[in-house]
PDB file of N, CA and C in Angstrom:
ATOM      1  N   MET T   1       0.867  -1.442   0.465  1.00  0.00           N
ATOM      2  CA  MET T   1       0.030   0.314  -0.002  1.00  0.00           C
ATOM      3  C   MET T   1       1.383   1.269  -0.391  1.00  0.00           C
ATOM      4  N   GLU T   2       0.713   2.164  -0.688  1.00  0.00           N
ATOM      5  CA  GLU T   2       1.333   3.596  -1.051  1.00  0.00           C
ATOM      6  C   GLU T   2       0.679   4.627   0.619  1.00  0.00           C
ATOM      7  N   ASN T   3       1.694   5.041   0.785  1.00  0.00           N
ATOM      8  CA  ASN T   3       2.222   6.067   1.874  1.00  0.00           C
ATOM      9  C   ASN T   3       0.718   6.985   2.040  1.00  0.00           C
ATOM     10  N   VAL T   4      -0.388   6.655   3.156  1.00  0.00           N
ATOM     11  CA  VAL T   4      -1.379   7.223   3.409  1.00  0.00           C
ATOM     12  C   VAL T   4      -1.176   9.089   3.270  1.00  0.00           C
ATOM     13  N   LEU T   5       0.206   9.208   3.664  1.00  0.00           N
ATOM     14  CA  LEU T   5       0.300  10.801   3.747  1.00  0.00           C
ATOM     15  C   LEU T   5       0.046  11.498   2.492  1.00  0.00           C
ATOM     16  N   ASP T   6       0.450  10.674   0.999  1.00  0.00           N
ATOM     17  CA  ASP T   6       1.130  11.325   0.079  1.00  0.00           C
ATOM     18  C   ASP T   6      -0.556  10.691  -1.010  1.00  0.00           C
ATOM     19  N   LEU T   7      -1.537  10.513  -0.641  1.00  0.00           N
ATOM     20  CA  LEU T   7      -2.929  10.229  -0.412  1.00  0.00           C
ATOM     21  C   LEU T   7      -3.550  11.124  -2.288  1.00  0.00           C
ATOM     22  N   GLN T   8      -3.566  10.465  -3.106  1.00  0.00           N
ATOM     23  CA  GLN T   8      -3.972  11.583  -4.781  1.00  0.00           C
ATOM     24  C   GLN T   8      -4.725  10.558  -5.251  1.00  0.00           C
ATOM     25  N   PHE T   9      -5.796  10.531  -6.319  1.00  0.00           N
ATOM     26  CA  PHE T   9      -5.659   9.934  -7.335  1.00  0.00           C
ATOM     27  C   PHE T   9      -6.542  10.746  -8.140  1.00  0.00           C
ATOM     28  N   ASP T  10      -6.930   9.684  -9.150  1.00  0.00           N
ATOM     29  CA  ASP T  10      -7.061  10.483  -9.946  1.00  0.00           C
ATOM     30  C   ASP T  10      -8.147  10.421 -10.879  1.00  0.00           C
ATOM     31  N   GLU T  11      -8.700  12.293 -10.889  1.00  0.00           N
ATOM     32  CA  GLU T  11      -9.587  12.671 -10.858  1.00  0.00           C
ATOM     33  C   GLU T  11     -10.691  12.702 -12.576  1.00  0.00           C
ATOM     34  N   ILE T  12     -10.304  12.182 -13.609  1.00  0.00           N
ATOM     35  CA  ILE T  12     -10.542  11.735 -14.131  1.00  0.00           C
ATOM     36  C   ILE T  12     -11.339  10.654 -13.843  1.00  0.00           C
ATOM     37  N   ALA T  13     -10.941   9.600 -13.408  1.00  0.00           N
ATOM     38  CA  ALA T  13     -11.744   8.135 -13.064  1.00  0.00           C
ATOM     39  C   ALA T  13     -12.529   7.914 -11.770  1.00  0.00           C
ATOM     40  N   TRP T  14     -12.572  10.387 -11.071  1.00  0.00           N
ATOM     41  CA  TRP T  14     -13.385   9.814 -10.211  1.00  0.00           C
ATOM     42  C   TRP T  14     -15.124  10.427 -11.327  1.00  0.00           C
ATOM     43  N   LYS T  15     -14.950  11.041 -12.316  1.00  0.00           N
ATOM     44  CA  LYS T  15     -15.980  12.196 -13.150  1.00  0.00           C
ATOM     45  C   LYS T  15     -16.433  10.840 -13.544  1.00  0.00           C
ATOM     46  N   ASP T  16     -15.452  10.100 -13.712  1.00  0.00           N
ATOM     47  CA  ASP T  16     -15.020   9.116 -14.364  1.00  0.00           C
ATOM     48  C   ASP T  16     -17.067   7.936 -13.263  1.00  0.00           C
ATOM     49  N   VAL T  17     -17.175   7.308 -12.387  1.00  0.00           N
ATOM     50  CA  VAL T  17     -17.616   6.727 -11.695  1.00  0.00           C
ATOM     51  C   VAL T  17     -18.971   7.861 -11.537  1.00  0.00           C
ATOM     52  N   THR T  18     -18.631   9.180 -10.907  1.00  0.00           N
ATOM     53  CA  THR T  18     -19.785  10.355 -10.836  1.00  0.00           C
ATOM     54  C   THR T  18     -21.154   9.686 -12.066  1.00  0.00           C
ATOM     55  N   ALA T  19     -19.836  10.148 -13.214  1.00  0.00           N
ATOM     56  CA  ALA T  19     -20.394   9.534 -14.634  1.00  0.00           C
ATOM     57  C   ALA T  19     -21.941   8.144 -14.396  1.00  0.00           C
ATOM     58  N   PHE T  20     -20.916   7.155 -14.084  1.00  0.00           N
ATOM     59  CA  PHE T  20     -21.750   5.614 -14.315  1.00  0.00           C
ATOM     60  C   PHE T  20     -22.754   5.855 -12.821  1.00  0.00           C
ATOM     61  N   PHE T  21     -22.858   6.350 -11.712  1.00  0.00           N
ATOM     62  CA  PHE T  21     -23.658   6.580 -10.572  1.00  0.00           C
ATOM     63  C   PHE T  21     -24.862   7.556 -11.529  1.00  0.00           C
ATOM     64  N   GLU T  22     -24.157   8.466 -11.572  1.00  0.00           N
ATOM     65  CA  GLU T  22     -25.634   9.664 -12.590  1.00  0.00           C
ATOM     66  C   GLU T  22     -26.269   8.679 -13.069  1.00  0.00           C
ATOM     67  N   ASN T  23     -25.405   7.709 -14.300  1.00  0.00           N
ATOM     68  CA  ASN T  23     -26.318   7.295 -15.313  1.00  0.00           C
ATOM     69  C   ASN T  23     -26.951   5.837 -14.758  1.00  0.00           C
ATOM     70  N   LYS T  24     -26.804   5.133 -13.405  1.00  0.00           N
ATOM     71  CA  LYS T  24     -27.314   4.066 -12.701  1.00  0.00           C
ATOM     72  C   LYS T  24     -28.707   4.451 -12.366  1.00  0.00           C
ATOM     73  N   PHE T  25     -28.387   6.219 -10.929  1.00  0.00           N
ATOM     74  CA  PHE T  25     -29.392   6.267 -10.944  1.00  0.00           C
ATOM     75  C   PHE T  25     -30.259   8.081 -11.147  1.00  0.00           C
ATOM     76  N   GLN T  26     -29.461   8.445 -12.492  1.00  0.00           N
ATOM     77  CA  GLN T  26     -30.435   9.765 -12.077  1.00  0.00           C
ATOM     78  C   GLN T  26     -30.060  10.915 -11.972  1.00  0.00           C
ATOM     79  N   LYS T  27     -28.735  11.040 -11.022  1.00  0.00           N
ATOM     80  CA  LYS T  27     -28.127  12.032 -10.299  1.00  0.00           C
ATOM     81  C   LYS T  27     -26.509  11.776  -9.497  1.00  0.00           C
ATOM     82  N   ILE T  28     -26.703  12.479  -9.190  1.00  0.00           N
ATOM     83  CA  ILE T  28     -24.840  11.916  -8.477  1.00  0.00           C
ATOM     84  C   ILE T  28     -24.965  11.795  -7.070  1.00  0.00           C
ATOM     85  N   PRO T  29     -25.246  10.529  -7.208  1.00  0.00           N
ATOM     86  CA  PRO T  29     -24.796  10.934  -5.462  1.00  0.00           C
ATOM     87  C   PRO T  29     -23.398  11.730  -4.601  1.00  0.00           C
ATOM     88  N   ASP T  30     -24.036  11.526  -3.211  1.00  0.00           N
ATOM     89  CA  ASP T  30     -22.176  12.030  -2.465  1.00  0.00           C
ATOM     90  C   ASP T  30     -21.739  10.731  -2.805  1.00  0.00           C
ATOM     91  N   LEU T  31     -20.971  11.148  -1.625  1.00  0.00           N
ATOM     92  CA  LEU T  31     -19.922   9.751  -0.976  1.00  0.00           C
ATOM     93  C   LEU T  31     -20.466   8.785  -0.116  1.00  0.00           C
ATOM     94  N   SER T  32     -21.802   9.821   0.433  1.00  0.00           N
ATOM     95  CA  SER T  32     -22.635   8.600   2.041  1.00  0.00           C
ATOM     96  C   SER T  32     -23.814   7.635   0.647  1.00  0.00           C
ATOM     97  N   SER T  33     -23.430   8.555  -0.348  1.00  0.00           N
ATOM     98  CA  SER T  33     -24.909   7.327  -1.479  1.00  0.00           C
ATOM     99  C   SER T  33     -24.201   6.915  -1.784  1.00  0.00           C
ATOM    100  N   MET T  34     -23.150   6.973  -2.499  1.00  0.00           N
ATOM    101  CA  MET T  34     -22.393   5.304  -2.802  1.00  0.00           C
ATOM    102  C   MET T  34     -21.583   4.534  -1.845  1.00  0.00           C
ATOM    103  N   LEU T  35     -21.314   5.122  -1.115  1.00  0.00           N
ATOM    104  CA  LEU T  35     -21.334   4.073   0.302  1.00  0.00           C
ATOM    105  C   LEU T  35     -22.486   3.243   0.574  1.00  0.00           C
ATOM    106  N   PHE T  36     -23.843   3.892   0.995  1.00  0.00           N
ATOM    107  CA  PHE T  36     -24.695   3.090   1.815  1.00  0.00           C
ATOM    108  C   PHE T  36     -25.234   2.003  -0.300  1.00  0.00           C
ATOM    109  N   ILE T  37     -25.008   2.672  -1.334  1.00  0.00           N
ATOM    110  CA  ILE T  37     -25.329   1.704  -2.189  1.00  0.00           C
ATOM    111  C   ILE T  37     -23.624   0.761  -2.463  1.00  0.00           C
ATOM    112  N   ILE T  38     -23.438   0.627  -2.047  1.00  0.00           N
ATOM    113  CA  ILE T  38     -21.615  -0.704  -2.600  1.00  0.00           C
ATOM    114  C   ILE T  38     -21.749  -1.103  -0.811  1.00  0.00           C
ATOM    115  N   GLY T  39     -22.695  -0.879   0.656  1.00  0.00           N
ATOM    116  CA  GLY T  39     -23.016  -1.026   0.988  1.00  0.00           C
ATOM    117  C   GLY T  39     -23.808  -1.691   1.555  1.00  0.00           C
ATOM    118  N   HIS T  40     -24.890  -1.926   0.121  1.00  0.00           N
ATOM    119  CA  HIS T  40     -26.640  -2.335   0.230  1.00  0.00           C
ATOM    120  C   HIS T  40     -25.553  -4.109  -0.897  1.00  0.00           C
ATOM    121  N   ARG T  41     -25.203  -3.152  -2.818  1.00  0.00           N
ATOM    122  CA  ARG T  41     -24.548  -4.339  -3.132  1.00  0.00           C
ATOM    123  C   ARG T  41     -23.903  -5.485  -2.915  1.00  0.00           C
ATOM    124  N   GLU T  42     -22.788  -5.155  -1.380  1.00  0.00           N
ATOM    125  CA  GLU T  42     -22.038  -6.534  -0.117  1.00  0.00           C
ATOM    126  C   GLU T  42     -22.584  -6.655   0.014  1.00  0.00           C
ATOM    127  N   LEU T  43     -23.999  -6.388   0.376  1.00  0.00           N
ATOM    128  CA  LEU T  43     -24.829  -6.998   1.688  1.00  0.00           C
ATOM    129  C   LEU T  43     -25.935  -7.790   0.935  1.00  0.00           C
ATOM    130  N   GLY T  44     -26.034  -8.122  -0.225  1.00  0.00           N
ATOM    131  CA  GLY T  44     -27.652  -8.436  -1.043  1.00  0.00           C
ATOM    132  C   GLY T  44     -28.789  -8.772  -1.001  1.00  0.00           C
ATOM    133  N   PHE T  45     -29.065  -7.827   0.008  1.00  0.00           N
ATOM    134  CA  PHE T  45     -30.291  -8.164   0.797  1.00  0.00           C
ATOM    135  C   PHE T  45     -31.434  -7.200  -0.656  1.00  0.00           C
ATOM    136  N   ASN T  46     -32.994  -7.621  -0.771  1.00  0.00           N
ATOM    137  CA  ASN T  46     -33.468  -6.863  -1.822  1.00  0.00           C
ATOM    138  C   ASN T  46     -34.190  -5.919  -0.913  1.00  0.00           C
ATOM    139  N   GLU T  47     -34.202  -5.720  -0.191  1.00  0.00           N
ATOM    140  CA  GLU T  47     -34.725  -4.799   0.717  1.00  0.00           C
ATOM    141  C   GLU T  47     -34.308  -3.560   0.581  1.00  0.00           C
ATOM    142  N   THR T  48     -36.205  -2.421   0.004  1.00  0.00           N
ATOM    143  CA  THR T  48     -35.180  -1.465  -0.224  1.00  0.00           C
ATOM    144  C   THR T  48     -35.583  -0.191   0.943  1.00  0.00           C
ATOM    145  N   LYS T  49     -36.126  -1.229   1.535  1.00  0.00           N
ATOM    146  CA  LYS T  49     -36.873  -0.272   2.362  1.00  0.00           C
ATOM    147  C   LYS T  49     -36.213  -0.154   4.229  1.00  0.00           C
ATOM    148  N   PHE T  50     -35.365   0.356   4.554  1.00  0.00           N
ATOM    149  CA  PHE T  50     -34.409   0.634   6.391  1.00  0.00           C
ATOM    150  C   PHE T  50     -34.783   1.298   7.145  1.00  0.00           C
ATOM    151  N   SER T  51     -34.230   1.816   8.382  1.00  0.00           N
ATOM    152  CA  SER T  51     -34.352   2.223   8.656  1.00  0.00           C
ATOM    153  C   SER T  51     -33.419   3.367   9.223  1.00  0.00           C
ATOM    154  N   LYS T  52     -33.111   4.407   9.236  1.00  0.00           N
ATOM    155  CA  LYS T  52     -32.587   5.913   9.813  1.00  0.00           C
ATOM    156  C   LYS T  52     -31.359   4.646  10.285  1.00  0.00           C
ATOM    157  N   GLU T  53     -31.321   3.683  11.116  1.00  0.00           N
ATOM    158  CA  GLU T  53     -30.307   2.677  11.583  1.00  0.00           C
ATOM    159  C   GLU T  53     -29.712   1.449  10.692  1.00  0.00           C
ATOM    160  N   GLN T  54     -30.113   1.672  10.173  1.00  0.00           N
ATOM    161  CA  GLN T  54     -29.392   0.333   9.408  1.00  0.00           C
ATOM    162  C   GLN T  54     -29.599   0.943   7.898  1.00  0.00           C
ATOM    163  N   LYS T  55     -29.382   1.910   7.650  1.00  0.00           N
ATOM    164  CA  LYS T  55     -29.217   3.134   7.032  1.00  0.00           C
ATOM    165  C   LYS T  55     -27.474   3.281   7.260  1.00  0.00           C
ATOM    166  N   GLN T  56     -27.103   3.613   8.258  1.00  0.00           N
ATOM    167  CA  GLN T  56     -26.184   3.965   8.765  1.00  0.00           C
ATOM    168  C   GLN T  56     -25.309   2.437   8.987  1.00  0.00           C
ATOM    169  N   ASP T  57     -25.689   1.310   8.832  1.00  0.00           N
ATOM    170  CA  ASP T  57     -25.198   0.456   9.211  1.00  0.00           C
ATOM    171  C   ASP T  57     -24.899  -0.660   7.299  1.00  0.00           C
ATOM    172  N   ILE T  58     -25.590   0.232   6.818  1.00  0.00           N
ATOM    173  CA  ILE T  58     -25.116  -0.615   5.139  1.00  0.00           C
ATOM    174  C   ILE T  58     -24.059   0.601   4.278  1.00  0.00           C
ATOM    175  N   ILE T  59     -23.836   2.248   5.018  1.00  0.00           N
ATOM    176  CA  ILE T  59     -23.044   1.699   4.421  1.00  0.00           C
ATOM    177  C   ILE T  59     -21.683   1.853   5.947  1.00  0.00           C
ATOM    178  N   HIS T  60     -22.095   1.286   6.748  1.00  0.00           N
ATOM    179  CA  HIS T  60     -20.050   0.938   7.508  1.00  0.00           C
ATOM    180  C   HIS T  60     -20.242   0.203   7.079  1.00  0.00           C
ATOM    181  N   VAL T  61     -21.341  -1.355   6.100  1.00  0.00           N
ATOM    182  CA  VAL T  61     -20.558  -2.321   5.528  1.00  0.00           C
ATOM    183  C   VAL T  61     -19.499  -2.103   3.983  1.00  0.00           C
ATOM    184  N   GLY T  62     -20.610  -0.273   3.474  1.00  0.00           N
ATOM    185  CA  GLY T  62     -19.673  -0.546   2.612  1.00  0.00           C
ATOM    186  C   GLY T  62     -18.539   0.659   3.069  1.00  0.00           C
ATOM    187  N   VAL T  63     -18.698   0.550   3.941  1.00  0.00           N
ATOM    188  CA  VAL T  63     -17.155   1.724   4.177  1.00  0.00           C
ATOM    189  C   VAL T  63     -15.181   0.339   4.236  1.00  0.00           C
ATOM    190  N   CYS T  64     -16.099  -0.077   5.676  1.00  0.00           N
ATOM    191  CA  CYS T  64     -15.389  -1.591   5.499  1.00  0.00           C
ATOM    192  C   CYS T  64     -15.560  -2.427   4.435  1.00  0.00           C
ATOM    193  N   SER T  65     -15.601  -3.158   3.771  1.00  0.00           N
ATOM    194  CA  SER T  65     -15.629  -3.145   2.433  1.00  0.00           C
ATOM    195  C   SER T  65     -15.245  -2.983   1.493  1.00  0.00           C
ATOM    196  N   LEU T  66     -14.912  -1.747   1.101  1.00  0.00           N
ATOM    197  CA  LEU T  66     -14.378  -1.301   0.963  1.00  0.00           C
ATOM    198  C   LEU T  66     -12.392  -0.751   1.388  1.00  0.00           C
ATOM    199  N   LEU T  67     -11.705  -0.268   2.778  1.00  0.00           N
ATOM    200  CA  LEU T  67     -10.827  -0.438   3.411  1.00  0.00           C
ATOM    201  C   LEU T  67     -10.726  -1.228   2.900  1.00  0.00           C
ATOM    202  N   SER T  68     -11.857  -3.184   4.087  1.00  0.00           N
ATOM    203  CA  SER T  68     -10.734  -4.231   3.369  1.00  0.00           C
ATOM    204  C   SER T  68      -9.849  -4.282   3.026  1.00  0.00           C
ATOM    205  N   LYS T  69     -10.195  -3.721   1.919  1.00  0.00           N
ATOM    206  CA  LYS T  69      -9.319  -4.249   0.201  1.00  0.00           C
ATOM    207  C   LYS T  69      -7.330  -3.076   0.374  1.00  0.00           C
ATOM    208  N   GLU T  70      -7.794  -2.926   0.878  1.00  0.00           N
ATOM    209  CA  GLU T  70      -6.347  -1.377   2.128  1.00  0.00           C
ATOM    210  C   GLU T  70      -5.586  -1.628   2.642  1.00  0.00           C
ATOM    211  N   ASN T  71      -7.109  -2.740   4.163  1.00  0.00           N
ATOM    212  CA  ASN T  71      -6.077  -4.086   5.237  1.00  0.00           C
ATOM    213  C   ASN T  71      -7.042  -2.962   5.664  1.00  0.00           C
ATOM    214  N   TYR T  72      -7.769  -2.258   6.544  1.00  0.00           N
ATOM    215  CA  TYR T  72      -8.224  -1.590   7.751  1.00  0.00           C
ATOM    216  C   TYR T  72      -9.136  -1.948   7.674  1.00  0.00           C
ATOM    217  N   TYR T  73      -9.498  -3.562   7.624  1.00  0.00           N
ATOM    218  CA  TYR T  73     -10.508  -4.651   8.037  1.00  0.00           C
ATOM    219  C   TYR T  73     -10.406  -5.717   7.744  1.00  0.00           C
ATOM    220  N   THR T  74     -10.476  -6.172   8.242  1.00  0.00           N
ATOM    221  CA  THR T  74     -10.937  -7.664   7.755  1.00  0.00           C
ATOM    222  C   THR T  74     -12.191  -8.256   7.892  1.00  0.00           C
ATOM    223  N   PRO T  75     -13.148  -8.939   6.801  1.00  0.00           N
ATOM    224  CA  PRO T  75     -13.890  -9.524   7.245  1.00  0.00           C
ATOM    225  C   PRO T  75     -13.672 -10.558   8.311  1.00  0.00           C
ATOM    226  N   THR T  76     -15.276 -10.837   8.565  1.00  0.00           N
ATOM    227  CA  THR T  76     -15.406 -11.494  10.215  1.00  0.00           C
ATOM    228  C   THR T  76     -16.718 -12.206   9.634  1.00  0.00           C
ATOM    229  N   GLY T  77     -17.622 -12.865   9.087  1.00  0.00           N
ATOM    230  CA  GLY T  77     -18.978 -13.099   8.837  1.00  0.00           C
ATOM    231  C   GLY T  77     -19.761 -12.069   8.727  1.00  0.00           C
ATOM    232  N   LYS T  78     -21.207 -13.328   8.395  1.00  0.00           N
ATOM    233  CA  LYS T  78     -21.938 -12.824   8.249  1.00  0.00           C
ATOM    234  C   LYS T  78     -22.993 -13.073   9.832  1.00  0.00           C
ATOM    235  N   ASP T  79     -23.721 -12.497  10.350  1.00  0.00           N
ATOM    236  CA  ASP T  79     -24.824 -13.093  11.871  1.00  0.00           C
ATOM    237  C   ASP T  79     -25.938 -13.370  11.087  1.00  0.00           C
ATOM    238  N   ALA T  80     -26.928 -14.053  11.709  1.00  0.00           N
ATOM    239  CA  ALA T  80     -27.762 -15.184  11.212  1.00  0.00           C
ATOM    240  C   ALA T  80     -28.592 -14.156  11.044  1.00  0.00           C
ATOM    241  N   ASP T  81     -28.964 -13.217  10.597  1.00  0.00           N
ATOM    242  CA  ASP T  81     -29.761 -11.519   9.897  1.00  0.00           C
ATOM    243  C   ASP T  81     -29.540 -11.496   8.319  1.00  0.00           C
ATOM    244  N   GLY T  82     -27.642 -12.113   8.366  1.00  0.00           N
ATOM    245  CA  GLY T  82     -26.596 -11.950   7.000  1.00  0.00           C
ATOM    246  C   GLY T  82     -25.984 -10.161   6.737  1.00  0.00           C
ATOM    247  N   TRP T  83     -25.644  -9.438   8.027  1.00  0.00           N
ATOM    248  CA  TRP T  83     -25.327  -8.522   7.925  1.00  0.00           C
ATOM    249  C   TRP T  83     -23.732  -8.846   8.169  1.00  0.00           C
ATOM    250  N   LEU T  84     -22.802  -8.182   7.155  1.00  0.00           N
ATOM    251  CA  LEU T  84     -21.268  -8.897   7.625  1.00  0.00           C
ATOM    252  C   LEU T  84     -21.034  -7.868   8.014  1.00  0.00           C
ATOM    253  N   HIS T  85     -19.754  -8.553   9.219  1.00  0.00           N
ATOM    254  CA  HIS T  85     -19.432  -8.283   9.980  1.00  0.00           C
ATOM    255  C   HIS T  85     -17.448  -7.580  10.090  1.00  0.00           C
ATOM    256  N   PHE T  86     -16.382  -6.636   9.913  1.00  0.00           N
ATOM    257  CA  PHE T  86     -15.258  -7.182  10.069  1.00  0.00           C
ATOM    258  C   PHE T  86     -14.701  -6.381  11.422  1.00  0.00           C
ATOM    259  N   GLU T  87     -13.061  -6.229  11.243  1.00  0.00           N
ATOM    260  CA  GLU T  87     -13.204  -6.267  12.794  1.00  0.00           C
ATOM    261  C   GLU T  87     -11.412  -5.064  11.820  1.00  0.00           C
ATOM    262  N   TYR T  88     -11.411  -3.690  13.232  1.00  0.00           N
ATOM    263  CA  TYR T  88     -10.475  -3.426  12.695  1.00  0.00           C
ATOM    264  C   TYR T  88      -9.487  -3.712  12.847  1.00  0.00           C
ATOM    265  N   ASN T  89      -8.644  -2.682  12.191  1.00  0.00           N
ATOM    266  CA  ASN T  89      -6.637  -3.878  12.029  1.00  0.00           C
ATOM    267  C   ASN T  89      -6.287  -2.229  12.963  1.00  0.00           C
ATOM    268  N   ARG T  90      -5.755  -2.487  13.766  1.00  0.00           N
ATOM    269  CA  ARG T  90      -5.433  -1.346  14.116  1.00  0.00           C
ATOM    270  C   ARG T  90      -3.940  -0.794  13.749  1.00  0.00           C
ATOM    271  N   SER T  91      -3.688  -2.176  13.477  1.00  0.00           N
ATOM    272  CA  SER T  91      -2.152  -1.874  13.319  1.00  0.00           C
ATOM    273  C   SER T  91      -0.930  -0.794  12.012  1.00  0.00           C
ATOM    274  N   MET T  92      -3.217  -1.121  11.386  1.00  0.00           N
ATOM    275  CA  MET T  92      -2.323  -0.197  10.555  1.00  0.00           C
ATOM    276  C   MET T  92      -2.850   1.718  10.482  1.00  0.00           C
ATOM    277  N   PRO T  93      -1.752   2.961  10.026  1.00  0.00           N
ATOM    278  CA  PRO T  93      -2.117   4.608   9.592  1.00  0.00           C
ATOM    279  C   PRO T  93      -3.584   5.016  10.397  1.00  0.00           C
ATOM    280  N   LYS T  94      -2.706   5.508  11.034  1.00  0.00           N
ATOM    281  CA  LYS T  94      -4.161   6.409  11.764  1.00  0.00           C
ATOM    282  C   LYS T  94      -4.019   7.492  10.002  1.00  0.00           C
ATOM    283  N   LEU T  95      -5.831   7.645   9.861  1.00  0.00           N
ATOM    284  CA  LEU T  95      -6.295   8.431   8.733  1.00  0.00           C
ATOM    285  C   LEU T  95      -6.849   9.552   8.665  1.00  0.00           C
ATOM    286  N   THR T  96      -6.474  10.588   8.661  1.00  0.00           N
ATOM    287  CA  THR T  96      -6.992  11.614   8.678  1.00  0.00           C
ATOM    288  C   THR T  96      -8.406  11.594   8.077  1.00  0.00           C
ATOM    289  N   HIS T  97      -9.801  12.481   8.716  1.00  0.00           N
ATOM    290  CA  HIS T  97     -11.414  12.966   7.685  1.00  0.00           C
ATOM    291  C   HIS T  97     -10.551  12.544   6.233  1.00  0.00           C
ATOM    292  N   GLU T  98     -10.050  13.361   5.665  1.00  0.00           N
ATOM    293  CA  GLU T  98      -8.914  13.480   4.522  1.00  0.00           C
ATOM    294  C   GLU T  98      -8.427  13.008   3.280  1.00  0.00           C
ATOM    295  N   GLN T  99      -7.401  12.042   4.749  1.00  0.00           N
ATOM    296  CA  GLN T  99      -7.568  11.189   4.203  1.00  0.00           C
ATOM    297  C   GLN T  99      -7.827   9.927   4.237  1.00  0.00           C
ATOM    298  N   GLN T 100      -8.799   9.618   4.865  1.00  0.00           N
ATOM    299  CA  GLN T 100      -9.979   8.793   4.759  1.00  0.00           C
ATOM    300  C   GLN T 100     -10.375   9.149   3.177  1.00  0.00           C
ATOM    301  N   GLU T 101     -12.112  10.151   2.948  1.00  0.00           N
ATOM    302  CA  GLU T 101     -12.143  10.184   2.222  1.00  0.00           C
ATOM    303  C   GLU T 101     -11.643   9.945   0.409  1.00  0.00           C
ATOM    304  N   ILE T 102     -10.350  10.870   0.760  1.00  0.00           N
ATOM    305  CA  ILE T 102      -9.528  10.179  -0.333  1.00  0.00           C
ATOM    306  C   ILE T 102      -9.395   8.207  -0.445  1.00  0.00           C
ATOM    307  N   LEU T 103      -9.277   7.941   0.121  1.00  0.00           N
ATOM    308  CA  LEU T 103      -9.084   6.617  -0.575  1.00  0.00           C
ATOM    309  C   LEU T 103     -10.420   6.203  -0.090  1.00  0.00           C
ATOM    310  N   LEU T 104     -10.898   6.492   0.195  1.00  0.00           N
ATOM    311  CA  LEU T 104     -12.213   5.478  -0.475  1.00  0.00           C
ATOM    312  C   LEU T 104     -12.954   6.468  -1.522  1.00  0.00           C
ATOM    313  N   LYS T 105     -12.524   7.039  -2.281  1.00  0.00           N
ATOM    314  CA  LYS T 105     -12.685   6.827  -3.484  1.00  0.00           C
ATOM    315  C   LYS T 105     -12.102   7.022  -4.482  1.00  0.00           C
ATOM    316  N   LYS T 106     -10.639   6.819  -4.333  1.00  0.00           N
ATOM    317  CA  LYS T 106      -9.511   5.523  -4.755  1.00  0.00           C
ATOM    318  C   LYS T 106     -10.228   4.400  -4.989  1.00  0.00           C
ATOM    319  N   CYS T 107     -10.604   3.841  -3.428  1.00  0.00           N
ATOM    320  CA  CYS T 107     -11.553   2.618  -3.339  1.00  0.00           C
ATOM    321  C   CYS T 107     -13.392   2.021  -4.322  1.00  0.00           C
ATOM    322  N   ILE T 108     -13.719   3.262  -5.170  1.00  0.00           N
ATOM    323  CA  ILE T 108     -14.601   3.127  -5.135  1.00  0.00           C
ATOM    324  C   ILE T 108     -14.353   3.274  -6.046  1.00  0.00           C
ATOM    325  N   ILE T 109     -13.116   4.098  -6.889  1.00  0.00           N
ATOM    326  CA  ILE T 109     -12.769   3.866  -8.787  1.00  0.00           C
ATOM    327  C   ILE T 109     -12.274   2.904  -8.385  1.00  0.00           C
ATOM    328  N   ASP T 110     -11.613   1.865  -8.628  1.00  0.00           N
ATOM    329  CA  ASP T 110     -11.822   0.349  -8.192  1.00  0.00           C
ATOM    330  C   ASP T 110     -12.790  -0.577  -7.314  1.00  0.00           C
ATOM    331  N   TYR T 111     -13.273  -0.546  -7.333  1.00  0.00           N
ATOM    332  CA  TYR T 111     -15.108  -0.838  -7.229  1.00  0.00           C
ATOM    333  C   TYR T 111     -15.456  -1.175  -8.193  1.00  0.00           C
ATOM    334  N   ILE T 112     -15.634   0.095  -8.917  1.00  0.00           N
ATOM    335  CA  ILE T 112     -16.549   0.666 -10.020  1.00  0.00           C
ATOM    336  C   ILE T 112     -15.860  -0.709 -11.795  1.00  0.00           C
ATOM    337  N   LYS T 113     -14.880  -0.018 -11.213  1.00  0.00           N
ATOM    338  CA  LYS T 113     -13.664  -0.751 -12.795  1.00  0.00           C
ATOM    339  C   LYS T 113     -14.562  -2.062 -12.544  1.00  0.00           C
ATOM    340  N   ASN T 114     -13.813  -3.213 -11.167  1.00  0.00           N
ATOM    341  CA  ASN T 114     -14.578  -4.125 -11.086  1.00  0.00           C
ATOM    342  C   ASN T 114     -16.151  -5.281 -10.915  1.00  0.00           C
ATOM    343  N   ILE T 115     -17.010  -4.179 -11.453  1.00  0.00           N
ATOM    344  CA  ILE T 115     -18.111  -4.437 -11.810  1.00  0.00           C
ATOM    345  C   ILE T 115     -18.280  -4.970 -12.701  1.00  0.00           C
TER     346      ILE T 115
END
C-alpha cells in the first residue's frame, strides 16, 4: 500500500465514477450515497426500505468492504440476519478525515471498475 500521507487519486477516473452513478440513478450521489449503494450491494439484500439506523449500518458495511481491500478491516463473517461484520486492523496508520475520504474515493473507483 502506498504511503497514506501522500494519497492522491485520479480526478478523471472519479468523474467517470460519478457519471456511472448519474447514468444509473439519474443524479450524482454524494459519497455517503455511494457508500450506501456499495454496502447494499455487498450485503445482497433485496429490501429497499430501511430504518435510519439500518442505513447507517449499510454505509458502514460499504466503508468496511472498501477499506478491507486496503487492510484496514478484515471480514469476520455474517450474522444470522445476513449482515456482514468486520474487525478493524489497529496496526494500520491512522487516517485524517481527508485522507480517509481520498482513500475511499480511490477504493470506489477500483470497485466500480471491477463490477
